[in-house]
Amino acid sequence: MRKLLMFFALLLIGVYFTGCACLNCQPDVDKIVAKVKKKNDPHNKSQTINTSVFKYACVNDAEKSKITILLKRPGKIKIMSRTGKEFWQCAFDGKKAWEYTNSGGVRLLTGAEANEVRLQAFLLAPSINIKKVFKNIKIAGSAEIEGVDCWKLICQPKEGFKSQAITVFVTKKTSLIIKVIEKQDTADTVIEVVTFFKNYKMFKDFLLPTKTITKVDDDITESTLVSIALNQKIPDSAFAAPNALK
């Protein structure tokens, strides 16, 4: 499955954090999460969002692509990418995860691949409740990221997601997420995805990173947020697997 899927992991986690009371967290984690939530969602509007549509312009080396992400509460996701004549999409409809390319057709995702898509659907879902995603969040000390002093948080997904821990770096002064490290389980290996979030700006009353730089080994993709649409009507059929998989 394409590495693209994980490029946007936790992109909105700061906006949709709803606090981690009752999680197995250290006391200071609650305070850090609350500050992140307040910074990204100053008007507390995230709970009113049922659907989101994000569009990005991406550059990988000299190759340009356009990406659209559809999200629907409580856990549906569809990512569509077009690069020249190549078209790719991947989705989780609440039950099944699937992938399609115009060159290779459609296939059902199972095992580690399906688990990763399902985790993305819940991580990026509008109005995410992190108590339903993470078993615990712990502070693993401090770290300097590009000259900025940050808290280092280790977020462990619940066993049901069968996914590895996610490391999140939050700036101490501004309470912004500026770096995320993930270990993605693929069908035959584990890859590390490192994402940097930059140029935070207000979109639709939310403070969001407008520039994302993702590194997978020596592969680097730079993504720019182009537009956001909230609470549009998106039917469940938009996430459904093609007829070939039904």
Short mmCIF file of C-alpha atoms in Angstrom, two decimals:
data_model
loop_
_atom_site.label_atom_id
_atom_site.label_comp_id
_atom_site.label_asym_id
_atom_site.label_seq_id
_atom_site.Cartn_x
_atom_site.Cartn_y
_atom_site.Cartn_z
CA MET A 1 0.00 0.00 0.00
CA ARG A 2 1.25 3.49 -0.75
CA LYS A 3 3.24 5.36 1.86
CA LEU A 4 0.96 8.29 1.07
CA LEU A 5 -1.69 7.04 3.46
CA MET A 6 0.33 7.95 6.54
CA PHE A 7 1.43 11.36 5.29
CA PHE A 8 -1.46 13.10 7.00
CA ALA A 9 -1.58 11.12 10.23
CA LEU A 10 -2.34 13.33 13.22
CA LEU A 11 -2.66 16.36 10.97
CA LEU A 12 -5.81 17.38 12.84
CA ILE A 13 -5.22 15.62 16.14
CA GLY A 14 -4.50 18.96 17.81
CA VAL A 15 -7.86 20.30 16.68
CA TYR A 16 -9.89 17.27 17.65
CA PHE A 17 -8.23 16.36 20.96
CA THR A 18 -11.07 16.27 23.49
CA GLY A 19 -8.94 15.72 26.59
CA CYS A 20 -7.67 12.50 28.09
CA ALA A 21 -9.44 12.28 31.41
CA CYS A 22 -9.86 8.61 32.33
CA LEU A 23 -6.95 7.66 30.08
CA ASN A 24 -3.92 6.09 31.72
CA CYS A 25 -2.05 9.38 31.48
CA GLN A 26 0.46 11.24 33.60
CA PRO A 27 -1.16 14.28 35.27
CA ASP A 28 0.73 16.82 33.12
CA VAL A 29 -0.46 15.17 29.91
CA ASP A 30 -4.00 16.44 30.51
CA LYS A 31 -2.65 19.98 30.75
CA ILE A 32 -0.59 19.67 27.57
CA VAL A 33 -3.50 18.20 25.60
CA ALA A 34 -5.86 20.92 26.87
CA LYS A 35 -3.45 23.64 25.73
CA VAL A 36 -3.08 22.04 22.28
CA LYS A 37 -6.86 21.81 21.95
CA LYS A 38 -7.34 25.45 23.00
CA LYS A 39 -4.63 26.65 20.62
CA ASN A 40 -6.00 24.84 17.57
CA ASP A 41 -9.69 25.20 18.37
CA PRO A 42 -10.00 28.54 20.20
CA HIS A 43 -13.78 28.72 19.80
CA ASN A 44 -14.44 25.07 20.76
CA LYS A 45 -16.18 24.27 17.49
CA SER A 46 -14.70 20.84 16.77
CA GLN A 47 -17.62 18.96 18.33
CA THR A 48 -19.98 20.49 15.78
CA ILE A 49 -18.13 18.93 12.82
CA ASN A 50 -19.52 15.78 11.23
CA THR A 51 -17.67 15.78 7.91
CA SER A 52 -14.48 17.35 6.56
CA VAL A 53 -12.94 17.67 3.10
CA PHE A 54 -9.27 18.66 2.82
CA LYS A 55 -7.43 19.39 -0.43
CA TYR A 56 -3.65 19.51 -0.80
CA ALA A 57 -1.10 20.30 -3.47
CA CYS A 58 1.93 18.01 -3.09
CA VAL A 59 5.44 17.87 -4.50
CA ASN A 60 7.72 14.83 -4.37
CA ASP A 61 11.01 15.57 -6.11
CA ALA A 62 9.78 17.11 -9.37
CA GLU A 63 6.51 15.16 -9.35
CA LYS A 64 3.36 17.10 -8.49
CA SER A 65 0.08 15.64 -7.26
CA LYS A 66 -3.29 16.71 -5.92
CA ILE A 67 -4.77 15.01 -2.89
CA THR A 68 -8.29 15.10 -1.45
CA ILE A 69 -9.20 13.60 1.93
CA LEU A 70 -12.83 12.90 2.86
CA LEU A 71 -13.65 12.30 6.53
CA LYS A 72 -16.92 11.41 8.18
CA ARG A 73 -17.69 10.78 11.82
CA PRO A 74 -17.29 8.39 13.55
CA GLY A 75 -14.63 6.61 11.47
CA LYS A 76 -14.83 6.78 7.69
CA ILE A 77 -12.00 8.01 5.48
CA LYS A 78 -11.20 8.23 1.79
CA ILE A 79 -7.94 9.53 0.33
CA MET A 80 -7.69 10.29 -3.38
CA SER A 81 -4.48 11.21 -5.21
CA ARG A 82 -3.89 12.18 -8.82
CA THR A 83 -0.40 12.43 -10.31
CA GLY A 84 -0.46 13.03 -14.03
CA LYS A 85 -2.43 10.14 -15.52
CA GLU A 86 -2.11 8.02 -12.38
CA PHE A 87 -5.05 7.91 -9.98
CA TRP A 88 -5.02 6.24 -6.56
CA GLN A 89 -7.57 6.01 -3.79
CA CYS A 90 -7.80 4.24 -0.46
CA ALA A 91 -10.70 4.09 1.97
CA PHE A 92 -12.22 2.61 5.10
CA ASP A 93 -16.02 2.47 5.01
CA GLY A 94 -16.50 1.49 8.65
CA LYS A 95 -16.06 -2.24 7.96
CA LYS A 96 -13.72 -2.79 5.03
CA ALA A 97 -10.49 -1.14 3.91
CA TRP A 98 -9.72 -1.09 0.21
CA GLU A 99 -7.37 0.42 -2.36
CA TYR A 100 -7.74 1.26 -6.04
CA THR A 101 -5.35 2.34 -8.78
CA ASN A 102 -6.26 2.93 -12.41
CA SER A 103 -3.28 0.79 -13.41
CA GLY A 104 -3.75 -2.09 -10.97
CA GLY A 105 -7.46 -2.14 -10.23
CA VAL A 106 -9.05 -2.64 -6.82
CA ARG A 107 -8.02 -4.85 -3.90
CA LEU A 108 -9.25 -5.50 -0.39
CA LEU A 109 -6.78 -4.55 2.35
CA THR A 110 -6.29 -7.01 5.18
CA GLY A 111 -3.99 -7.54 8.15
CA ALA A 112 -1.51 -4.75 8.95
CA GLU A 113 -2.57 -2.66 5.95
CA ALA A 114 -6.23 -2.68 6.97
CA ASN A 115 -5.32 -1.88 10.58
CA GLU A 116 -3.38 1.22 9.51
CA VAL A 117 -6.22 2.55 7.35
CA ARG A 118 -8.70 1.96 10.15
CA LEU A 119 -6.46 3.80 12.63
CA GLN A 120 -6.21 6.75 10.23
CA ALA A 121 -10.00 6.88 9.93
CA PHE A 122 -10.37 7.27 13.69
CA LEU A 123 -7.35 9.56 14.20
CA LEU A 124 -8.52 12.04 11.57
CA ALA A 125 -12.25 11.67 12.19
CA PRO A 126 -14.12 14.90 12.95
CA SER A 127 -14.58 15.38 16.69
CA ILE A 128 -12.20 12.55 17.57
CA ASN A 129 -12.44 11.24 21.11
CA ILE A 130 -8.90 10.15 21.89
CA LYS A 131 -10.14 7.88 24.68
CA LYS A 132 -11.50 5.63 21.94
CA VAL A 133 -8.19 5.56 20.07
CA PHE A 134 -5.35 5.62 22.60
CA LYS A 135 -4.79 3.33 25.56
CA ASN A 136 -2.44 5.81 27.17
CA ILE A 137 -0.35 8.91 26.52
CA LYS A 138 2.91 9.47 28.37
CA ILE A 139 5.50 12.23 28.55
CA ALA A 140 8.89 10.91 27.47
CA GLY A 141 10.87 14.00 28.44
CA SER A 142 11.82 16.96 26.27
CA ALA A 143 13.43 17.34 22.86
CA GLU A 144 14.67 20.17 20.69
CA ILE A 145 13.07 20.17 17.25
CA GLU A 146 14.60 22.61 14.78
CA GLY A 147 15.73 24.80 17.66
CA VAL A 148 12.38 24.72 19.48
CA ASP A 149 11.94 23.19 22.95
CA CYS A 150 9.19 20.55 22.86
CA TRP A 151 7.41 18.00 24.99
CA LYS A 152 7.79 14.46 23.68
CA LEU A 153 4.55 12.47 24.00
CA ILE A 154 4.22 8.73 23.39
CA CYS A 155 0.67 7.85 22.29
CA GLN A 156 -0.15 4.13 22.43
CA PRO A 157 -3.17 3.06 20.35
CA LYS A 158 -5.58 0.56 21.86
CA GLU A 159 -4.95 -3.11 21.19
CA GLY A 160 -7.85 -3.28 18.77
CA PHE A 161 -5.96 -1.13 16.27
CA LYS A 162 -2.90 -3.43 16.39
CA SER A 163 -0.67 -0.44 15.68
CA GLN A 164 2.60 0.78 17.13
CA ALA A 165 3.02 3.83 19.37
CA ILE A 166 3.00 7.30 17.82
CA THR A 167 5.48 9.92 19.02
CA VAL A 168 4.20 13.51 19.05
CA PHE A 169 6.31 16.62 19.68
CA VAL A 170 4.45 19.64 21.13
CA THR A 171 6.10 23.04 21.51
CA LYS A 172 6.30 24.15 25.13
CA LYS A 173 5.73 27.85 24.46
CA THR A 174 3.06 27.76 21.76
CA SER A 175 1.39 24.34 22.30
CA LEU A 176 1.62 23.40 18.61
CA ILE A 177 2.30 19.94 17.23
CA ILE A 178 5.35 20.35 14.98
CA LYS A 179 6.58 16.78 14.49
CA VAL A 180 5.16 13.25 14.53
CA ILE A 181 6.99 9.93 14.21
CA GLU A 182 5.07 6.79 13.29
CA LYS A 183 5.99 3.19 12.70
CA GLN A 184 3.73 1.83 9.98
CA ASP A 185 3.16 -1.90 9.76
CA THR A 186 2.86 -2.89 6.11
CA ALA A 187 2.21 -6.30 4.62
CA ASP A 188 5.86 -7.36 4.79
CA THR A 189 7.85 -4.75 6.72
CA VAL A 190 7.77 -1.79 9.09
CA ILE A 191 8.51 1.71 7.82
CA GLU A 192 9.13 4.90 9.78
CA VAL A 193 7.17 7.97 8.75
CA VAL A 194 8.42 11.33 10.05
CA THR A 195 6.16 14.35 9.53
CA PHE A 196 6.86 18.03 10.22
CA PHE A 197 4.01 20.54 10.53
CA LYS A 198 4.69 24.16 9.62
CA ASN A 199 3.12 27.54 8.82
CA TYR A 200 0.09 27.35 11.08
CA LYS A 201 -2.79 29.57 9.90
CA MET A 202 -6.48 30.01 10.69
CA PHE A 203 -8.85 28.00 8.48
CA LYS A 204 -12.57 27.99 9.21
CA ASP A 205 -11.92 29.13 12.82
CA PHE A 206 -9.26 26.41 13.33
CA LEU A 207 -5.50 26.88 13.54
CA LEU A 208 -3.99 24.33 11.17
CA PRO A 209 -0.57 23.63 9.64
CA THR A 210 -0.65 24.73 6.01
CA LYS A 211 2.65 23.08 5.14
CA THR A 212 3.51 19.44 5.83
CA ILE A 213 6.85 17.78 5.13
CA THR A 214 6.90 14.00 5.30
CA LYS A 215 9.98 11.79 5.17
CA VAL A 216 9.97 8.05 4.52
CA ASP A 217 13.56 6.87 4.23
CA ASP A 218 15.03 9.17 1.55
CA ASP A 219 11.63 9.97 0.08
CA ILE A 220 10.38 13.50 0.92
CA THR A 221 6.96 14.94 0.15
CA GLU A 222 5.97 18.55 0.75
CA SER A 223 2.22 19.20 1.00
CA THR A 224 0.39 22.54 1.04
CA LEU A 225 -3.14 22.88 2.37
CA VAL A 226 -5.29 24.41 -0.36
CA SER A 227 -8.84 24.34 0.98
CA ILE A 228 -11.14 22.97 3.68
CA ALA A 229 -14.89 22.29 3.62
CA LEU A 230 -16.75 21.39 6.80
CA ASN A 231 -20.12 19.72 7.36
CA GLN A 232 -20.82 19.08 3.70
CA LYS A 233 -23.23 16.28 2.94
CA ILE A 234 -21.12 13.20 2.18
CA PRO A 235 -23.12 9.98 1.69
CA ASP A 236 -21.79 6.72 3.12
CA SER A 237 -21.66 5.42 -0.45
CA ALA A 238 -18.69 7.74 -1.07
CA PHE A 239 -16.58 5.45 1.14
CA ALA A 240 -18.01 2.13 -0.01
CA ALA A 241 -15.83 -0.44 -1.71
CA PRO A 242 -16.26 -0.90 -5.47
CA ASN A 243 -18.67 -3.60 -6.64
CA ALA A 244 -15.77 -5.96 -7.35
CA LEU A 245 -15.21 -6.33 -3.60
CA LYS A 246 -18.82 -6.65 -2.52
#
